[in-house]
Amino acid sequence: PPAPAAPLSAPAGGPWSVEDILTEDDEQDRVPLQKLKLLGESEELRGLLLNPHLQQLLLTVDQAEDKSSLMKKYMQEPLFVEFADCCLRIVEPPEKENILPE
């Protein structure tokens, strides 16, 4: 069987923090922790993540050396785009005036 994946909190080089991987230019793209927690609470996102094909795509991205070129390729995959759009709607909700009343 494949070896279990190392926990994200402690890669081979020792513990790392977000600050280690973000440059100042990236700072404007940073998502606050409170918003990231909303991802875990989204029923829509959980539903998408039940799809084994999407799980495989995400694993492949996670393990890839060249993540950016793989992401460009995956942004042509409707399922991956749906996942990305769902995440974006959660962390950057559209302006209130554009939302139809329930």
PDB file of N, CA and C in Angstrom:
ATOM      1  N   PRO A   1       0.845  -1.208   0.000  1.00  0.00           N
ATOM      2  CA  PRO A   1       0.000   0.000   0.000  1.00  0.00           C
ATOM      3  C   PRO A   1       0.879   1.256   0.000  1.00  0.00           C
ATOM      4  N   PRO A   2       0.376   2.370  -0.567  1.00  0.00           N
ATOM      5  CA  PRO A   2       1.182   3.594  -0.566  1.00  0.00           C
ATOM      6  C   PRO A   2       1.379   4.120   0.853  1.00  0.00           C
ATOM      7  N   ALA A   3       2.488   4.782   1.074  1.00  0.00           N
ATOM      8  CA  ALA A   3       2.753   5.335   2.403  1.00  0.00           C
ATOM      9  C   ALA A   3       1.739   6.438   2.690  1.00  0.00           C
ATOM     10  N   PRO A   4       1.329   6.588   3.955  1.00  0.00           N
ATOM     11  CA  PRO A   4       0.366   7.651   4.266  1.00  0.00           C
ATOM     12  C   PRO A   4       0.992   9.016   3.985  1.00  0.00           C
ATOM     13  N   ALA A   5       0.153   9.941   3.532  1.00  0.00           N
ATOM     14  CA  ALA A   5       0.646  11.290   3.240  1.00  0.00           C
ATOM     15  C   ALA A   5       1.063  11.974   4.537  1.00  0.00           C
ATOM     16  N   ALA A   6       2.144  12.725   4.466  1.00  0.00           N
ATOM     17  CA  ALA A   6       2.597  13.465   5.647  1.00  0.00           C
ATOM     18  C   ALA A   6       1.576  14.548   5.972  1.00  0.00           C
ATOM     19  N   PRO A   7       1.366  14.834   7.250  1.00  0.00           N
ATOM     20  CA  PRO A   7       0.417  15.902   7.590  1.00  0.00           C
ATOM     21  C   PRO A   7       0.916  17.241   7.047  1.00  0.00           C
ATOM     22  N   LEU A   8      -0.014  18.090   6.647  1.00  0.00           N
ATOM     23  CA  LEU A   8       0.351  19.381   6.068  1.00  0.00           C
ATOM     24  C   LEU A   8       1.126  20.254   7.043  1.00  0.00           C
ATOM     25  N   SER A   9       0.882  20.077   8.332  1.00  0.00           N
ATOM     26  CA  SER A   9       1.498  20.972   9.311  1.00  0.00           C
ATOM     27  C   SER A   9       2.998  20.732   9.474  1.00  0.00           C
ATOM     28  N   ALA A  10       3.502  19.574   9.080  1.00  0.00           N
ATOM     29  CA  ALA A  10       4.920  19.298   9.307  1.00  0.00           C
ATOM     30  C   ALA A  10       5.563  18.607   8.109  1.00  0.00           C
ATOM     31  N   PRO A  11       5.862  19.382   7.052  1.00  0.00           N
ATOM     32  CA  PRO A  11       6.565  18.767   5.915  1.00  0.00           C
ATOM     33  C   PRO A  11       7.988  18.380   6.303  1.00  0.00           C
ATOM     34  N   ALA A  12       8.686  17.707   5.415  1.00  0.00           N
ATOM     35  CA  ALA A  12      10.011  17.175   5.702  1.00  0.00           C
ATOM     36  C   ALA A  12      10.956  18.227   6.281  1.00  0.00           C
ATOM     37  N   GLY A  13      10.857  19.466   5.810  1.00  0.00           N
ATOM     38  CA  GLY A  13      11.761  20.514   6.273  1.00  0.00           C
ATOM     39  C   GLY A  13      11.403  21.079   7.629  1.00  0.00           C
ATOM     40  N   GLY A  14      10.387  20.536   8.268  1.00  0.00           N
ATOM     41  CA  GLY A  14       9.956  21.059   9.559  1.00  0.00           C
ATOM     42  C   GLY A  14       8.714  21.907   9.384  1.00  0.00           C
ATOM     43  N   PRO A  15       8.160  22.405  10.491  1.00  0.00           N
ATOM     44  CA  PRO A  15       6.920  23.177  10.407  1.00  0.00           C
ATOM     45  C   PRO A  15       7.107  24.423   9.546  1.00  0.00           C
ATOM     46  N   TRP A  16       6.045  24.805   8.852  1.00  0.00           N
ATOM     47  CA  TRP A  16       6.091  26.019   8.032  1.00  0.00           C
ATOM     48  C   TRP A  16       4.841  26.817   8.323  1.00  0.00           C
ATOM     49  N   SER A  17       4.885  28.073   7.950  1.00  0.00           N
ATOM     50  CA  SER A  17       3.708  28.916   8.135  1.00  0.00           C
ATOM     51  C   SER A  17       3.369  29.552   6.803  1.00  0.00           C
ATOM     52  N   VAL A  18       2.191  30.137   6.737  1.00  0.00           N
ATOM     53  CA  VAL A  18       1.759  30.794   5.509  1.00  0.00           C
ATOM     54  C   VAL A  18       2.773  31.861   5.107  1.00  0.00           C
ATOM     55  N   GLU A  19       3.344  32.536   6.109  1.00  0.00           N
ATOM     56  CA  GLU A  19       4.306  33.604   5.827  1.00  0.00           C
ATOM     57  C   GLU A  19       5.518  33.076   5.050  1.00  0.00           C
ATOM     58  N   ASP A  20       5.855  31.796   5.233  1.00  0.00           N
ATOM     59  CA  ASP A  20       7.007  31.221   4.531  1.00  0.00           C
ATOM     60  C   ASP A  20       6.775  31.124   3.028  1.00  0.00           C
ATOM     61  N   ILE A  21       5.524  31.005   2.613  1.00  0.00           N
ATOM     62  CA  ILE A  21       5.267  30.779   1.192  1.00  0.00           C
ATOM     63  C   ILE A  21       4.641  31.975   0.487  1.00  0.00           C
ATOM     64  N   LEU A  22       4.204  32.975   1.243  1.00  0.00           N
ATOM     65  CA  LEU A  22       3.600  34.156   0.617  1.00  0.00           C
ATOM     66  C   LEU A  22       4.628  35.270   0.503  1.00  0.00           C
ATOM     67  N   THR A  23       4.745  35.853  -0.662  1.00  0.00           N
ATOM     68  CA  THR A  23       5.553  37.064  -0.802  1.00  0.00           C
ATOM     69  C   THR A  23       4.637  38.255  -0.545  1.00  0.00           C
ATOM     70  N   GLU A  24       5.209  39.454  -0.473  1.00  0.00           N
ATOM     71  CA  GLU A  24       4.359  40.623  -0.238  1.00  0.00           C
ATOM     72  C   GLU A  24       3.341  40.793  -1.360  1.00  0.00           C
ATOM     73  N   ASP A  25       3.740  40.429  -2.587  1.00  0.00           N
ATOM     74  CA  ASP A  25       2.811  40.547  -3.711  1.00  0.00           C
ATOM     75  C   ASP A  25       1.612  39.619  -3.552  1.00  0.00           C
ATOM     76  N   ASP A  26       1.826  38.486  -2.881  1.00  0.00           N
ATOM     77  CA  ASP A  26       0.741  37.515  -2.697  1.00  0.00           C
ATOM     78  C   ASP A  26      -0.226  37.943  -1.598  1.00  0.00           C
ATOM     79  N   GLU A  27       0.211  38.854  -0.763  1.00  0.00           N
ATOM     80  CA  GLU A  27      -0.563  39.198   0.432  1.00  0.00           C
ATOM     81  C   GLU A  27      -1.989  39.622   0.090  1.00  0.00           C
ATOM     82  N   GLN A  28      -2.178  40.340  -1.031  1.00  0.00           N
ATOM     83  CA  GLN A  28      -3.525  40.787  -1.381  1.00  0.00           C
ATOM     84  C   GLN A  28      -4.433  39.620  -1.758  1.00  0.00           C
ATOM     85  N   ASP A  29      -3.842  38.469  -2.111  1.00  0.00           N
ATOM     86  CA  ASP A  29      -4.632  37.297  -2.476  1.00  0.00           C
ATOM     87  C   ASP A  29      -4.907  36.396  -1.277  1.00  0.00           C
ATOM     88  N   ARG A  30      -4.398  36.765  -0.139  1.00  0.00           N
ATOM     89  CA  ARG A  30      -4.539  35.924   1.044  1.00  0.00           C
ATOM     90  C   ARG A  30      -5.987  35.909   1.525  1.00  0.00           C
ATOM     91  N   VAL A  31      -6.456  34.729   1.890  1.00  0.00           N
ATOM     92  CA  VAL A  31      -7.832  34.577   2.376  1.00  0.00           C
ATOM     93  C   VAL A  31      -7.791  34.471   3.891  1.00  0.00           C
ATOM     94  N   PRO A  32      -8.557  35.327   4.600  1.00  0.00           N
ATOM     95  CA  PRO A  32      -8.550  35.251   6.071  1.00  0.00           C
ATOM     96  C   PRO A  32      -9.025  33.886   6.572  1.00  0.00           C
ATOM     97  N   LEU A  33      -8.478  33.469   7.704  1.00  0.00           N
ATOM     98  CA  LEU A  33      -8.793  32.151   8.267  1.00  0.00           C
ATOM     99  C   LEU A  33     -10.294  31.956   8.469  1.00  0.00           C
ATOM    100  N   GLN A  34     -10.991  33.022   8.897  1.00  0.00           N
ATOM    101  CA  GLN A  34     -12.440  32.896   9.119  1.00  0.00           C
ATOM    102  C   GLN A  34     -13.148  32.492   7.827  1.00  0.00           C
ATOM    103  N   LYS A  35     -12.691  33.065   6.704  1.00  0.00           N
ATOM    104  CA  LYS A  35     -13.304  32.730   5.415  1.00  0.00           C
ATOM    105  C   LYS A  35     -12.975  31.288   5.030  1.00  0.00           C
ATOM    106  N   LEU A  36     -11.744  30.859   5.304  1.00  0.00           N
ATOM    107  CA  LEU A  36     -11.366  29.476   4.984  1.00  0.00           C
ATOM    108  C   LEU A  36     -12.222  28.495   5.778  1.00  0.00           C
ATOM    109  N   LYS A  37     -12.550  28.851   7.012  1.00  0.00           N
ATOM    110  CA  LYS A  37     -13.391  27.969   7.833  1.00  0.00           C
ATOM    111  C   LYS A  37     -14.771  27.793   7.209  1.00  0.00           C
ATOM    112  N   LEU A  38     -15.254  28.834   6.507  1.00  0.00           N
ATOM    113  CA  LEU A  38     -16.559  28.731   5.846  1.00  0.00           C
ATOM    114  C   LEU A  38     -16.556  27.631   4.783  1.00  0.00           C
ATOM    115  N   LEU A  39     -15.380  27.381   4.180  1.00  0.00           N
ATOM    116  CA  LEU A  39     -15.289  26.313   3.176  1.00  0.00           C
ATOM    117  C   LEU A  39     -15.692  24.974   3.786  1.00  0.00           C
ATOM    118  N   GLY A  40     -15.243  24.727   5.013  1.00  0.00           N
ATOM    119  CA  GLY A  40     -15.545  23.467   5.684  1.00  0.00           C
ATOM    120  C   GLY A  40     -17.008  23.336   6.080  1.00  0.00           C
ATOM    121  N   GLU A  41     -17.711  24.470   6.108  1.00  0.00           N
ATOM    122  CA  GLU A  41     -19.116  24.444   6.524  1.00  0.00           C
ATOM    123  C   GLU A  41     -20.075  24.420   5.339  1.00  0.00           C
ATOM    124  N   SER A  42     -19.546  24.497   4.117  1.00  0.00           N
ATOM    125  CA  SER A  42     -20.407  24.587   2.937  1.00  0.00           C
ATOM    126  C   SER A  42     -20.912  23.214   2.502  1.00  0.00           C
ATOM    127  N   GLU A  43     -22.249  23.072   2.514  1.00  0.00           N
ATOM    128  CA  GLU A  43     -22.848  21.813   2.054  1.00  0.00           C
ATOM    129  C   GLU A  43     -22.604  21.621   0.556  1.00  0.00           C
ATOM    130  N   GLU A  44     -22.674  22.728  -0.210  1.00  0.00           N
ATOM    131  CA  GLU A  44     -22.463  22.632  -1.663  1.00  0.00           C
ATOM    132  C   GLU A  44     -21.051  22.112  -1.962  1.00  0.00           C
ATOM    133  N   LEU A  45     -20.071  22.660  -1.242  1.00  0.00           N
ATOM    134  CA  LEU A  45     -18.687  22.242  -1.463  1.00  0.00           C
ATOM    135  C   LEU A  45     -18.489  20.783  -1.041  1.00  0.00           C
ATOM    136  N   ARG A  46     -19.080  20.409   0.077  1.00  0.00           N
ATOM    137  CA  ARG A  46     -18.979  19.005   0.519  1.00  0.00           C
ATOM    138  C   ARG A  46     -19.558  18.058  -0.525  1.00  0.00           C
ATOM    139  N   GLY A  47     -20.680  18.477  -1.107  1.00  0.00           N
ATOM    140  CA  GLY A  47     -21.308  17.656  -2.145  1.00  0.00           C
ATOM    141  C   GLY A  47     -20.379  17.459  -3.336  1.00  0.00           C
ATOM    142  N   LEU A  48     -19.732  18.533  -3.777  1.00  0.00           N
ATOM    143  CA  LEU A  48     -18.795  18.427  -4.901  1.00  0.00           C
ATOM    144  C   LEU A  48     -17.635  17.499  -4.558  1.00  0.00           C
ATOM    145  N   LEU A  49     -17.154  17.592  -3.319  1.00  0.00           N
ATOM    146  CA  LEU A  49     -15.981  16.813  -2.915  1.00  0.00           C
ATOM    147  C   LEU A  49     -16.268  15.318  -2.776  1.00  0.00           C
ATOM    148  N   LEU A  50     -17.540  14.944  -2.836  1.00  0.00           N
ATOM    149  CA  LEU A  50     -17.874  13.510  -2.817  1.00  0.00           C
ATOM    150  C   LEU A  50     -17.548  12.857  -4.159  1.00  0.00           C
ATOM    151  N   ASN A  51     -17.341  13.664  -5.193  1.00  0.00           N
ATOM    152  CA  ASN A  51     -17.077  13.141  -6.533  1.00  0.00           C
ATOM    153  C   ASN A  51     -15.656  12.576  -6.617  1.00  0.00           C
ATOM    154  N   PRO A  52     -15.518  11.264  -6.886  1.00  0.00           N
ATOM    155  CA  PRO A  52     -14.178  10.647  -6.916  1.00  0.00           C
ATOM    156  C   PRO A  52     -13.272  11.251  -7.994  1.00  0.00           C
ATOM    157  N   HIS A  53     -13.853  11.704  -9.098  1.00  0.00           N
ATOM    158  CA  HIS A  53     -13.043  12.308 -10.160  1.00  0.00           C
ATOM    159  C   HIS A  53     -12.421  13.617  -9.661  1.00  0.00           C
ATOM    160  N   LEU A  54     -13.225  14.430  -8.957  1.00  0.00           N
ATOM    161  CA  LEU A  54     -12.700  15.679  -8.397  1.00  0.00           C
ATOM    162  C   LEU A  54     -11.641  15.380  -7.333  1.00  0.00           C
ATOM    163  N   GLN A  55     -11.879  14.382  -6.513  1.00  0.00           N
ATOM    164  CA  GLN A  55     -10.888  14.011  -5.488  1.00  0.00           C
ATOM    165  C   GLN A  55      -9.547  13.691  -6.143  1.00  0.00           C
ATOM    166  N   GLN A  56      -9.596  12.952  -7.255  1.00  0.00           N
ATOM    167  CA  GLN A  56      -8.365  12.578  -7.952  1.00  0.00           C
ATOM    168  C   GLN A  56      -7.676  13.811  -8.537  1.00  0.00           C
ATOM    169  N   LEU A  57      -8.450  14.732  -9.116  1.00  0.00           N
ATOM    170  CA  LEU A  57      -7.871  15.964  -9.659  1.00  0.00           C
ATOM    171  C   LEU A  57      -7.151  16.752  -8.560  1.00  0.00           C
ATOM    172  N   LEU A  58      -7.799  16.866  -7.404  1.00  0.00           N
ATOM    173  CA  LEU A  58      -7.210  17.638  -6.305  1.00  0.00           C
ATOM    174  C   LEU A  58      -5.954  16.968  -5.762  1.00  0.00           C
ATOM    175  N   LEU A  59      -5.976  15.646  -5.669  1.00  0.00           N
ATOM    176  CA  LEU A  59      -4.774  14.920  -5.228  1.00  0.00           C
ATOM    177  C   LEU A  59      -3.624  15.137  -6.204  1.00  0.00           C
ATOM    178  N   THR A  60      -3.939  15.105  -7.488  1.00  0.00           N
ATOM    179  CA  THR A  60      -2.910  15.286  -8.510  1.00  0.00           C
ATOM    180  C   THR A  60      -2.290  16.678  -8.401  1.00  0.00           C
ATOM    181  N   VAL A  61      -3.128  17.695  -8.218  1.00  0.00           N
ATOM    182  CA  VAL A  61      -2.611  19.064  -8.056  1.00  0.00           C
ATOM    183  C   VAL A  61      -1.748  19.139  -6.798  1.00  0.00           C
ATOM    184  N   ASP A  62      -2.237  18.558  -5.714  1.00  0.00           N
ATOM    185  CA  ASP A  62      -1.533  18.631  -4.441  1.00  0.00           C
ATOM    186  C   ASP A  62      -0.137  18.014  -4.538  1.00  0.00           C
ATOM    187  N   GLN A  63      -0.014  16.937  -5.317  1.00  0.00           N
ATOM    188  CA  GLN A  63       1.253  16.214  -5.389  1.00  0.00           C
ATOM    189  C   GLN A  63       2.153  16.688  -6.537  1.00  0.00           C
ATOM    190  N   ALA A  64       1.639  17.594  -7.383  1.00  0.00           N
ATOM    191  CA  ALA A  64       2.389  18.016  -8.575  1.00  0.00           C
ATOM    192  C   ALA A  64       3.534  18.948  -8.214  1.00  0.00           C
ATOM    193  N   GLU A  65       4.629  18.821  -8.971  1.00  0.00           N
ATOM    194  CA  GLU A  65       5.746  19.765  -8.823  1.00  0.00           C
ATOM    195  C   GLU A  65       5.353  21.108  -9.430  1.00  0.00           C
ATOM    196  N   ASP A  66       4.819  21.081 -10.655  1.00  0.00           N
ATOM    197  CA  ASP A  66       4.478  22.308 -11.367  1.00  0.00           C
ATOM    198  C   ASP A  66       2.975  22.554 -11.273  1.00  0.00           C
ATOM    199  N   LYS A  67       2.565  23.102 -10.139  1.00  0.00           N
ATOM    200  CA  LYS A  67       1.141  23.273  -9.874  1.00  0.00           C
ATOM    201  C   LYS A  67       0.492  24.272 -10.832  1.00  0.00           C
ATOM    202  N   SER A  68       1.207  25.343 -11.209  1.00  0.00           N
ATOM    203  CA  SER A  68       0.551  26.387 -11.999  1.00  0.00           C
ATOM    204  C   SER A  68       0.175  25.900 -13.392  1.00  0.00           C
ATOM    205  N   SER A  69       1.048  25.125 -14.047  1.00  0.00           N
ATOM    206  CA  SER A  69       0.671  24.664 -15.395  1.00  0.00           C
ATOM    207  C   SER A  69      -0.445  23.621 -15.313  1.00  0.00           C
ATOM    208  N   LEU A  70      -0.427  22.813 -14.253  1.00  0.00           N
ATOM    209  CA  LEU A  70      -1.497  21.828 -14.069  1.00  0.00           C
ATOM    210  C   LEU A  70      -2.829  22.543 -13.809  1.00  0.00           C
ATOM    211  N   MET A  71      -2.786  23.611 -13.026  1.00  0.00           N
ATOM    212  CA  MET A  71      -4.009  24.379 -12.750  1.00  0.00           C
ATOM    213  C   MET A  71      -4.568  24.966 -14.045  1.00  0.00           C
ATOM    214  N   LYS A  72      -3.691  25.474 -14.912  1.00  0.00           N
ATOM    215  CA  LYS A  72      -4.162  26.015 -16.197  1.00  0.00           C
ATOM    216  C   LYS A  72      -4.899  24.938 -16.982  1.00  0.00           C
ATOM    217  N   LYS A  73      -4.329  23.731 -16.977  1.00  0.00           N
ATOM    218  CA  LYS A  73      -4.956  22.612 -17.689  1.00  0.00           C
ATOM    219  C   LYS A  73      -6.303  22.262 -17.042  1.00  0.00           C
ATOM    220  N   TYR A  74      -6.329  22.181 -15.721  1.00  0.00           N
ATOM    221  CA  TYR A  74      -7.552  21.780 -15.023  1.00  0.00           C
ATOM    222  C   TYR A  74      -8.653  22.828 -15.113  1.00  0.00           C
ATOM    223  N   MET A  75      -8.284  24.095 -15.348  1.00  0.00           N
ATOM    224  CA  MET A  75      -9.316  25.115 -15.486  1.00  0.00           C
ATOM    225  C   MET A  75     -10.104  24.938 -16.786  1.00  0.00           C
ATOM    226  N   GLN A  76      -9.714  23.963 -17.615  1.00  0.00           N
ATOM    227  CA  GLN A  76     -10.509  23.579 -18.786  1.00  0.00           C
ATOM    228  C   GLN A  76     -11.511  22.473 -18.436  1.00  0.00           C
ATOM    229  N   GLU A  77     -11.361  21.892 -17.234  1.00  0.00           N
ATOM    230  CA  GLU A  77     -12.248  20.793 -16.792  1.00  0.00           C
ATOM    231  C   GLU A  77     -13.484  21.381 -16.110  1.00  0.00           C
ATOM    232  N   PRO A  78     -14.683  21.165 -16.676  1.00  0.00           N
ATOM    233  CA  PRO A  78     -15.888  21.760 -16.060  1.00  0.00           C
ATOM    234  C   PRO A  78     -16.051  21.430 -14.575  1.00  0.00           C
ATOM    235  N   LEU A  79     -15.733  20.209 -14.183  1.00  0.00           N
ATOM    236  CA  LEU A  79     -15.883  19.811 -12.782  1.00  0.00           C
ATOM    237  C   LEU A  79     -14.946  20.617 -11.882  1.00  0.00           C
ATOM    238  N   PHE A  80     -13.715  20.813 -12.331  1.00  0.00           N
ATOM    239  CA  PHE A  80     -12.737  21.572 -11.543  1.00  0.00           C
ATOM    240  C   PHE A  80     -13.144  23.048 -11.464  1.00  0.00           C
ATOM    241  N   VAL A  81     -13.642  23.577 -12.584  1.00  0.00           N
ATOM    242  CA  VAL A  81     -14.102  24.973 -12.610  1.00  0.00           C
ATOM    243  C   VAL A  81     -15.275  25.153 -11.650  1.00  0.00           C
ATOM    244  N   GLU A  82     -16.178  24.187 -11.633  1.00  0.00           N
ATOM    245  CA  GLU A  82     -17.323  24.250 -10.712  1.00  0.00           C
ATOM    246  C   GLU A  82     -16.836  24.277  -9.265  1.00  0.00           C
ATOM    247  N   PHE A  83     -15.834  23.442  -8.954  1.00  0.00           N
ATOM    248  CA  PHE A  83     -15.237  23.415  -7.617  1.00  0.00           C
ATOM    249  C   PHE A  83     -14.600  24.769  -7.283  1.00  0.00           C
ATOM    250  N   ALA A  84     -13.802  25.311  -8.218  1.00  0.00           N
ATOM    251  CA  ALA A  84     -13.121  26.589  -7.993  1.00  0.00           C
ATOM    252  C   ALA A  84     -14.139  27.717  -7.800  1.00  0.00           C
ATOM    253  N   ASP A  85     -15.171  27.730  -8.648  1.00  0.00           N
ATOM    254  CA  ASP A  85     -16.204  28.766  -8.535  1.00  0.00           C
ATOM    255  C   ASP A  85     -16.928  28.683  -7.197  1.00  0.00           C
ATOM    256  N   CYS A  86     -17.195  27.472  -6.759  1.00  0.00           N
ATOM    257  CA  CYS A  86     -17.871  27.267  -5.475  1.00  0.00           C
ATOM    258  C   CYS A  86     -17.005  27.829  -4.345  1.00  0.00           C
ATOM    259  N   CYS A  87     -15.708  27.533  -4.369  1.00  0.00           N
ATOM    260  CA  CYS A  87     -14.789  28.048  -3.337  1.00  0.00           C
ATOM    261  C   CYS A  87     -14.763  29.572  -3.358  1.00  0.00           C
ATOM    262  N   LEU A  88     -14.699  30.141  -4.554  1.00  0.00           N
ATOM    263  CA  LEU A  88     -14.640  31.604  -4.669  1.00  0.00           C
ATOM    264  C   LEU A  88     -15.915  32.263  -4.163  1.00  0.00           C
ATOM    265  N   ARG A  89     -17.070  31.662  -4.465  1.00  0.00           N
ATOM    266  CA  ARG A  89     -18.334  32.234  -3.982  1.00  0.00           C
ATOM    267  C   ARG A  89     -18.376  32.251  -2.454  1.00  0.00           C
ATOM    268  N   ILE A  90     -17.733  31.273  -1.832  1.00  0.00           N
ATOM    269  CA  ILE A  90     -17.743  31.197  -0.368  1.00  0.00           C
ATOM    270  C   ILE A  90     -16.802  32.239   0.234  1.00  0.00           C
ATOM    271  N   VAL A  91     -15.579  32.349  -0.307  1.00  0.00           N
ATOM    272  CA  VAL A  91     -14.610  33.272   0.299  1.00  0.00           C
ATOM    273  C   VAL A  91     -14.758  34.703  -0.201  1.00  0.00           C
ATOM    274  N   GLU A  92     -15.381  34.885  -1.375  1.00  0.00           N
ATOM    275  CA  GLU A  92     -15.637  36.228  -1.910  1.00  0.00           C
ATOM    276  C   GLU A  92     -17.070  36.292  -2.411  1.00  0.00           C
ATOM    277  N   PRO A  93     -18.035  36.371  -1.477  1.00  0.00           N
ATOM    278  CA  PRO A  93     -19.436  36.370  -1.911  1.00  0.00           C
ATOM    279  C   PRO A  93     -19.707  37.559  -2.827  1.00  0.00           C
ATOM    280  N   PRO A  94     -20.625  37.387  -3.802  1.00  0.00           N
ATOM    281  CA  PRO A  94     -20.972  38.512  -4.674  1.00  0.00           C
ATOM    282  C   PRO A  94     -21.582  39.643  -3.850  1.00  0.00           C
ATOM    283  N   GLU A  95     -21.545  40.845  -4.407  1.00  0.00           N
ATOM    284  CA  GLU A  95     -22.131  41.987  -3.696  1.00  0.00           C
ATOM    285  C   GLU A  95     -23.603  41.714  -3.379  1.00  0.00           C
ATOM    286  N   LYS A  96     -24.029  42.166  -2.206  1.00  0.00           N
ATOM    287  CA  LYS A  96     -25.387  41.884  -1.727  1.00  0.00           C
ATOM    288  C   LYS A  96     -26.470  42.307  -2.732  1.00  0.00           C
ATOM    289  N   GLU A  97     -26.295  43.426  -3.404  1.00  0.00           N
ATOM    290  CA  GLU A  97     -27.359  43.930  -4.276  1.00  0.00           C
ATOM    291  C   GLU A  97     -27.633  43.010  -5.467  1.00  0.00           C
ATOM    292  N   ASN A  98     -26.670  42.155  -5.791  1.00  0.00           N
ATOM    293  CA  ASN A  98     -26.844  41.251  -6.932  1.00  0.00           C
ATOM    294  C   ASN A  98     -27.553  39.957  -6.557  1.00  0.00           C
ATOM    295  N   ILE A  99     -27.760  39.749  -5.262  1.00  0.00           N
ATOM    296  CA  ILE A  99     -28.351  38.481  -4.814  1.00  0.00           C
ATOM    297  C   ILE A  99     -29.875  38.609  -4.816  1.00  0.00           C
ATOM    298  N   LEU A 100     -30.535  37.653  -5.442  1.00  0.00           N
ATOM    299  CA  LEU A 100     -31.997  37.680  -5.476  1.00  0.00           C
ATOM    300  C   LEU A 100     -32.546  37.311  -4.102  1.00  0.00           C
ATOM    301  N   PRO A 101     -33.618  37.969  -3.696  1.00  0.00           N
ATOM    302  CA  PRO A 101     -34.217  37.596  -2.393  1.00  0.00           C
ATOM    303  C   PRO A 101     -34.746  36.166  -2.438  1.00  0.00           C
ATOM    304  N   GLU A 102     -34.663  35.496  -1.313  1.00  0.00           N
ATOM    305  CA  GLU A 102     -35.096  34.076  -1.246  1.00  0.00           C
ATOM    306  C   GLU A 102     -36.612  34.002  -1.381  1.00  0.00           C
TER     307      GLU A 102
END
